[in-house]
PDB file of C-alpha atoms in Angstrom:
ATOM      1  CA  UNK A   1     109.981  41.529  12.948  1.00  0.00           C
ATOM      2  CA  UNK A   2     111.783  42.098  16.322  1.00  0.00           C
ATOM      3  CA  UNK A   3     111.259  46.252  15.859  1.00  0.00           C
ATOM      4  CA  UNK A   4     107.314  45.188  15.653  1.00  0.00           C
ATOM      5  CA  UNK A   5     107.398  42.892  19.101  1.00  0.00           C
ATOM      6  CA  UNK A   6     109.258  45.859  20.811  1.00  0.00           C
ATOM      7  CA  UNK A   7     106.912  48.548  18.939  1.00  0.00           C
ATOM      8  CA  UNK A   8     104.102  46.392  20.955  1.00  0.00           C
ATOM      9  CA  UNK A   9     106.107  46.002  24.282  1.00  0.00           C
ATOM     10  CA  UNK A  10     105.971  49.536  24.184  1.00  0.00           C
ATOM     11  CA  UNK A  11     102.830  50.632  23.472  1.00  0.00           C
ATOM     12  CA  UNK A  12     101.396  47.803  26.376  1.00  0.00           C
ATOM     13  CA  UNK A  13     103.597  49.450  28.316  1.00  0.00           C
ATOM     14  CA  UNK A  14     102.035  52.750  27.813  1.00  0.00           C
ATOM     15  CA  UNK A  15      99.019  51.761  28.012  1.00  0.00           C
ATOM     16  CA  UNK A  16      99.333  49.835  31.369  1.00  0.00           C
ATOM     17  CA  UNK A  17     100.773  52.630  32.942  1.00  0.00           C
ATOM     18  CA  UNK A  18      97.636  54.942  31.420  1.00  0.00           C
ATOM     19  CA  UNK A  19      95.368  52.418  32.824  1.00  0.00           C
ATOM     20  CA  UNK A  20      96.865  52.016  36.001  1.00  0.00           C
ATOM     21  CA  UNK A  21      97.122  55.894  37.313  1.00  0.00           C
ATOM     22  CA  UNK A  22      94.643  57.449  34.937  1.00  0.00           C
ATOM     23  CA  UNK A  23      91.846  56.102  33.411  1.00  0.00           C
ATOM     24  CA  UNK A  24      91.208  53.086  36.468  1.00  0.00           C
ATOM     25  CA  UNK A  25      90.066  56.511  38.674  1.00  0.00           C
ATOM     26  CA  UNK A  26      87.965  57.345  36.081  1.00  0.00           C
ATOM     27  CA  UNK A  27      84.816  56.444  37.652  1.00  0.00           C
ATOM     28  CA  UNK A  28      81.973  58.977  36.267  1.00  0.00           C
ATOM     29  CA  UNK A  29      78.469  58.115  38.397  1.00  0.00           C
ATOM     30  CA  UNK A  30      80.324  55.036  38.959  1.00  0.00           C
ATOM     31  CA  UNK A  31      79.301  53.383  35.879  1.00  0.00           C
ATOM     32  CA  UNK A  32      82.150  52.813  33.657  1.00  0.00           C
ATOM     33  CA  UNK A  33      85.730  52.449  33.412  1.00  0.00           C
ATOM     34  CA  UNK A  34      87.296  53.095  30.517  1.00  0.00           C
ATOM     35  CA  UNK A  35      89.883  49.744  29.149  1.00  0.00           C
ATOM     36  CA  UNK A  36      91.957  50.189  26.911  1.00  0.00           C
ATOM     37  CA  UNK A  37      95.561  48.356  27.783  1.00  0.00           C
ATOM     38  CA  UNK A  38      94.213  45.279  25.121  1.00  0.00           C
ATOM     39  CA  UNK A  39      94.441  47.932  22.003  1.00  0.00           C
ATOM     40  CA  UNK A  40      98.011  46.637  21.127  1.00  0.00           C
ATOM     41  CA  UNK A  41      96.735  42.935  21.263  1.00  0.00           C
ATOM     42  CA  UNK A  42      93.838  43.900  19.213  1.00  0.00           C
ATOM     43  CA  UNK A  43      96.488  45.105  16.367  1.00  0.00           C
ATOM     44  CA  UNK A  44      98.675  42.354  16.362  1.00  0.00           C
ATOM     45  CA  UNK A  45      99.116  41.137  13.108  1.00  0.00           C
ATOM     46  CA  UNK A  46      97.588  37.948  11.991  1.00  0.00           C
ATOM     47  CA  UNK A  47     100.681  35.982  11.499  1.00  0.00           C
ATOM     48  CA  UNK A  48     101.301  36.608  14.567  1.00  0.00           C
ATOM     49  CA  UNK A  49     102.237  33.327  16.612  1.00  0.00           C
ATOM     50  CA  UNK A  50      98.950  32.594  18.806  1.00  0.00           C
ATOM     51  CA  UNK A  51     101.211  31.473  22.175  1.00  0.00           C
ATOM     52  CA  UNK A  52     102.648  34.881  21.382  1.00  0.00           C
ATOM     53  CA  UNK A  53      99.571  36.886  21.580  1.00  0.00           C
ATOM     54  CA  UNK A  54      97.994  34.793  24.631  1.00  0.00           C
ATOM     55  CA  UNK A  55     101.230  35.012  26.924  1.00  0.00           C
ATOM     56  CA  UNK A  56     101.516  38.834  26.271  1.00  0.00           C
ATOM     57  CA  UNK A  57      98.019  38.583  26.987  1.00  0.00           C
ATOM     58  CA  UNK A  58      98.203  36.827  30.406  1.00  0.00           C
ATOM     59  CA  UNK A  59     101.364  38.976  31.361  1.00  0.00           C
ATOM     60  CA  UNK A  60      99.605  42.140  30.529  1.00  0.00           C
ATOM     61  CA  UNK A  61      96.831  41.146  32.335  1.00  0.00           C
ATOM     62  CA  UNK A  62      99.153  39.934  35.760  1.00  0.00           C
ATOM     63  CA  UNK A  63     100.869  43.222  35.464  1.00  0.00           C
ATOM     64  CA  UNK A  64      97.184  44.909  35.895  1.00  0.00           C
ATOM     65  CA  UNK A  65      96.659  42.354  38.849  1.00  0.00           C
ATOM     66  CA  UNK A  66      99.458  43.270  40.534  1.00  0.00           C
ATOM     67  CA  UNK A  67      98.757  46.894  40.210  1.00  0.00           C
ATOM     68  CA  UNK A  68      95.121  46.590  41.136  1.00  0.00           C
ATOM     69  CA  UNK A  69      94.850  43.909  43.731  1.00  0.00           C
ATOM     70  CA  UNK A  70      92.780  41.784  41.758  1.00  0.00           C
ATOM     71  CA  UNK A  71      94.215  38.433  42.027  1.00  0.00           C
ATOM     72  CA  UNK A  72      94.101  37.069  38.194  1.00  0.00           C
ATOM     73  CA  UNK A  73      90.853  38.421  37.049  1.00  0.00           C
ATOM     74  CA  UNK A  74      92.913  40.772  34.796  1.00  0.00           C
ATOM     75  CA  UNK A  75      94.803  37.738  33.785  1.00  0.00           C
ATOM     76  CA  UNK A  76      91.854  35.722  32.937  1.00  0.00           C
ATOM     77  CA  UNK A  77      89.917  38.410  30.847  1.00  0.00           C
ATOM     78  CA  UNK A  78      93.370  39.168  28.778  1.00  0.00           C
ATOM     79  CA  UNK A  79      93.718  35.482  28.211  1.00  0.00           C
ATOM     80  CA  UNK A  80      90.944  34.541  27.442  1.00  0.00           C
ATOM     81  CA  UNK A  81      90.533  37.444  25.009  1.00  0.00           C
ATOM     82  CA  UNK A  82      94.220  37.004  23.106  1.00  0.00           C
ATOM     83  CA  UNK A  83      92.895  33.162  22.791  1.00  0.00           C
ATOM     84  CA  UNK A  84      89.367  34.581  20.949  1.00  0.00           C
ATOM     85  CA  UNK A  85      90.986  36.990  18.876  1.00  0.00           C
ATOM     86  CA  UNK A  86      92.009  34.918  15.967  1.00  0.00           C
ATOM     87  CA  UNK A  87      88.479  33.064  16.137  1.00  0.00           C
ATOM     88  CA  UNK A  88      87.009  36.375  16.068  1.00  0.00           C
ATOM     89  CA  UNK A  89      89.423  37.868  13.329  1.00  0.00           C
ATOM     90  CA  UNK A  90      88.416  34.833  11.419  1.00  0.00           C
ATOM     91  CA  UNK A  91      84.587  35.771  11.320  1.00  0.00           C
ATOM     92  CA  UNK A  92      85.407  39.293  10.154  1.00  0.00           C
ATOM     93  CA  UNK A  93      88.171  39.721   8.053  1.00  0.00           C
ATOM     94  CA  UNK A  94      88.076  36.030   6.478  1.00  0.00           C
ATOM     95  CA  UNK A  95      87.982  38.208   2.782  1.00  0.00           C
ATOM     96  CA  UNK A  96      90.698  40.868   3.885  1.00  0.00           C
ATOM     97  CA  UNK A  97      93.351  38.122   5.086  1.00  0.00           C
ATOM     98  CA  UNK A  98      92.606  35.736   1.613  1.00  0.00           C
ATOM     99  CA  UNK A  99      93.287  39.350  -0.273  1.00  0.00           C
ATOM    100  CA  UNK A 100      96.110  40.149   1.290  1.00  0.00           C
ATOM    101  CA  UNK A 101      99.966  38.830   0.015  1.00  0.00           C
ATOM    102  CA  UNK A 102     101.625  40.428   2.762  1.00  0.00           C
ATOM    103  CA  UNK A 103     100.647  40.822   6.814  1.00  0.00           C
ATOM    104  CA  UNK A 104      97.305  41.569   8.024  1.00  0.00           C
ATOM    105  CA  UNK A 105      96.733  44.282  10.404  1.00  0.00           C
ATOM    106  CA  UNK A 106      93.166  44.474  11.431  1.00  0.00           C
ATOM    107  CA  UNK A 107      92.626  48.331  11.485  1.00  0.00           C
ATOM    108  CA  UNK A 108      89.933  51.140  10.673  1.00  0.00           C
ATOM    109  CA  UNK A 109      92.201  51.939   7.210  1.00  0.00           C
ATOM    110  CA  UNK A 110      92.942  48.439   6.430  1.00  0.00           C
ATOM    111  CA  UNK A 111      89.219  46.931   6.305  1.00  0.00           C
ATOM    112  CA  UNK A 112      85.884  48.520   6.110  1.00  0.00           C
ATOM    113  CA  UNK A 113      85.137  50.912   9.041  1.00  0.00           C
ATOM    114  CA  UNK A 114      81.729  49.266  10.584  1.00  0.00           C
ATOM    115  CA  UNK A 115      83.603  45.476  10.562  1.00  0.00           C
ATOM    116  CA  UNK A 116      86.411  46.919  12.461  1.00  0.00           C
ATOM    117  CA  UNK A 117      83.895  48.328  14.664  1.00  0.00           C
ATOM    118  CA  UNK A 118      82.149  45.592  14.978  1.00  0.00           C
ATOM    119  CA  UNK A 119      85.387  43.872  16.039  1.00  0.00           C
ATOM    120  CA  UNK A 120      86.455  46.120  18.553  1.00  0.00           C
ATOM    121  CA  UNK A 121      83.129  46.157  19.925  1.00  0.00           C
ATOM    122  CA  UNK A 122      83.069  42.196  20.429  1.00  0.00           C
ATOM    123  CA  UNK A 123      86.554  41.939  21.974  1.00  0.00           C
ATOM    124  CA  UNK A 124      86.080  44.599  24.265  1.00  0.00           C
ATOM    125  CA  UNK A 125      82.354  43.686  25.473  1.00  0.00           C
ATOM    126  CA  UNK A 126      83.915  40.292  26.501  1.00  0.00           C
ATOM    127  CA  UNK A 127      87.005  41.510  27.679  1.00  0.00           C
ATOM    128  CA  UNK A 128      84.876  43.607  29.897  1.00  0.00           C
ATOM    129  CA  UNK A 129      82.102  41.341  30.796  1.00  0.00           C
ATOM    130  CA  UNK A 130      84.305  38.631  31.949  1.00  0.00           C
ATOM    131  CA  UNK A 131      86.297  40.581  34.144  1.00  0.00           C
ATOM    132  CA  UNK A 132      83.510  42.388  35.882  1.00  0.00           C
ATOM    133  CA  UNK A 133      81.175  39.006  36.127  1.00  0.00           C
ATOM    134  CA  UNK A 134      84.586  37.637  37.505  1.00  0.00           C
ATOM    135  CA  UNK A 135      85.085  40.261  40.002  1.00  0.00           C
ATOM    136  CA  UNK A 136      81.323  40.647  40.944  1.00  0.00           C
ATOM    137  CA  UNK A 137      80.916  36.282  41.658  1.00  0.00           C
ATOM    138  CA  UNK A 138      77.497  36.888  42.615  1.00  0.00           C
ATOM    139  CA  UNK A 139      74.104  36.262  41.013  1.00  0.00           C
ATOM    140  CA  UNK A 140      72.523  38.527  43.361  1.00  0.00           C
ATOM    141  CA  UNK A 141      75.308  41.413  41.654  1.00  0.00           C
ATOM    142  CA  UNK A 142      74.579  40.682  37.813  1.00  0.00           C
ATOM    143  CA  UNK A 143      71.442  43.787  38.213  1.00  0.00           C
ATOM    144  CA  UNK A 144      74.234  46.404  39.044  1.00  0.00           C
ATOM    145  CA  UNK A 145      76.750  44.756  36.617  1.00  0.00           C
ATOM    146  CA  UNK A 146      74.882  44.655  33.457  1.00  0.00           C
ATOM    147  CA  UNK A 147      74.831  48.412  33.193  1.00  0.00           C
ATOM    148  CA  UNK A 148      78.573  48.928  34.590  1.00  0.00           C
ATOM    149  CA  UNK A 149      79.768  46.063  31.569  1.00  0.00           C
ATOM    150  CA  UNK A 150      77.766  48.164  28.993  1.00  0.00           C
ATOM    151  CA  UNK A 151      78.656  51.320  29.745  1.00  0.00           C
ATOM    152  CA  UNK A 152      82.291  50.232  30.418  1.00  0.00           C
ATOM    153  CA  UNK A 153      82.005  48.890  26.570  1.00  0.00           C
ATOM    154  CA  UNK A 154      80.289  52.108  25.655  1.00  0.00           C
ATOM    155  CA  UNK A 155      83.370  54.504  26.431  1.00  0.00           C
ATOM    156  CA  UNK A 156      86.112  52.073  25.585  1.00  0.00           C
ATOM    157  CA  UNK A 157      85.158  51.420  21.921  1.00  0.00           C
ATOM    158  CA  UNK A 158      86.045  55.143  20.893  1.00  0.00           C
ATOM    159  CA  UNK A 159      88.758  55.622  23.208  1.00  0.00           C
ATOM    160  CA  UNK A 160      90.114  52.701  20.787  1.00  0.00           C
ATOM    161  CA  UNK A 161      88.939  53.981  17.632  1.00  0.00           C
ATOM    162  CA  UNK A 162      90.542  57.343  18.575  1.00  0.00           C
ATOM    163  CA  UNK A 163      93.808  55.368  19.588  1.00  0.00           C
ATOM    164  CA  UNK A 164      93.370  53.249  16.099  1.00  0.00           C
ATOM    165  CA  UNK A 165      92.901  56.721  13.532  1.00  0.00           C
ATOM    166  CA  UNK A 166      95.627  58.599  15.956  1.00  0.00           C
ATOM    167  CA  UNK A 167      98.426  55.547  14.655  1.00  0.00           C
ATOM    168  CA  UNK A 168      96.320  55.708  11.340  1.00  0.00           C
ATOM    169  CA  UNK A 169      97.365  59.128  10.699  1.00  0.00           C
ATOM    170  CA  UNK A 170     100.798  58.594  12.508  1.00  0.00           C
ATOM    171  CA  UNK A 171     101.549  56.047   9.353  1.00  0.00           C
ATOM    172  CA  UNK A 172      99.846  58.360   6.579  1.00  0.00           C
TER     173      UNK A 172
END
């Protein structure tokens, strides 16, 4: 169990770091940004402690705050997201975790490829909106927003099913 929390500390890690100096100068017609440092949290197994998955959550998040001088809107998204995620594993894979004896992994291979899709898709969408209606604070901003949340959603959601079949095929 320990090899699996360190396994995760790892791979956030990683993927704050790729955040951080790659993809957060990304910025293509300065529409989207891909997100992707959650993908870890998104794997966690479902036995999984929740105060586990929401204080990696909020320290993952701080960590991207302190890198990209946003005071706690990283935080908030990543919290607020790791406190959804069993609510929103529920809805989806309610069949897959009464099925399984052992741990539950929600992953492209382990359930049926448009569910885990569709749960990517949700996490990430709010992940995203919340931290860019959080950082824009303005009604008058929502018009140029909208489009920069979608997009944003748009180029994450196969950057993590790429990062999902890549540990797929790692485990094959």
């Amino acid at each position: 169990m320990k090899r699996k929390y360190i396994s995760v500390l790892i791979q956030l890690a990683i993927l704050v770091f790729v955040q951080v100096i790659f993809l957060n100068n990304i910025r293509v017609f300065n529409y989207f940004i891909p997100f992707i440092y959650l993908y870890p949290i998104f794997k966690l197994s479902v036995h999984t402690p929740s105060w586990i998955i929401i204080l990696l959550g909020a320290i993952t998040g701080l960590i991207l705050d302190a890198f990209m001088n946003t005071p706690g809107l990283n935080m908030a998204s990543a919290t607020l997201i790791s406190y959804l995620r069993m609510p929103i594993i529920h809805l989806f894979f309610a069949d897959e975790m009464d099925k399984e004896d052992e741990d539950f992994s929600p992953s492209f291979y382990s359930v049926k490829g448009y569910k885990y899709l569709l749960y990517i898709l949700i996490l990430c969408f709010l992940h995203i909106a919340v931290l860019l209606l959080l950082e824009a604070f303005s009604l008058s901003l929502y018009e140029q927003t909208i489009p920069y949340i979608l997009c944003s959603t748009l180029i994450s959601v196969p950057l993590m099913m790429i990062l999902d079949a890549l540990s797929g095929f790692r485990k094959r």
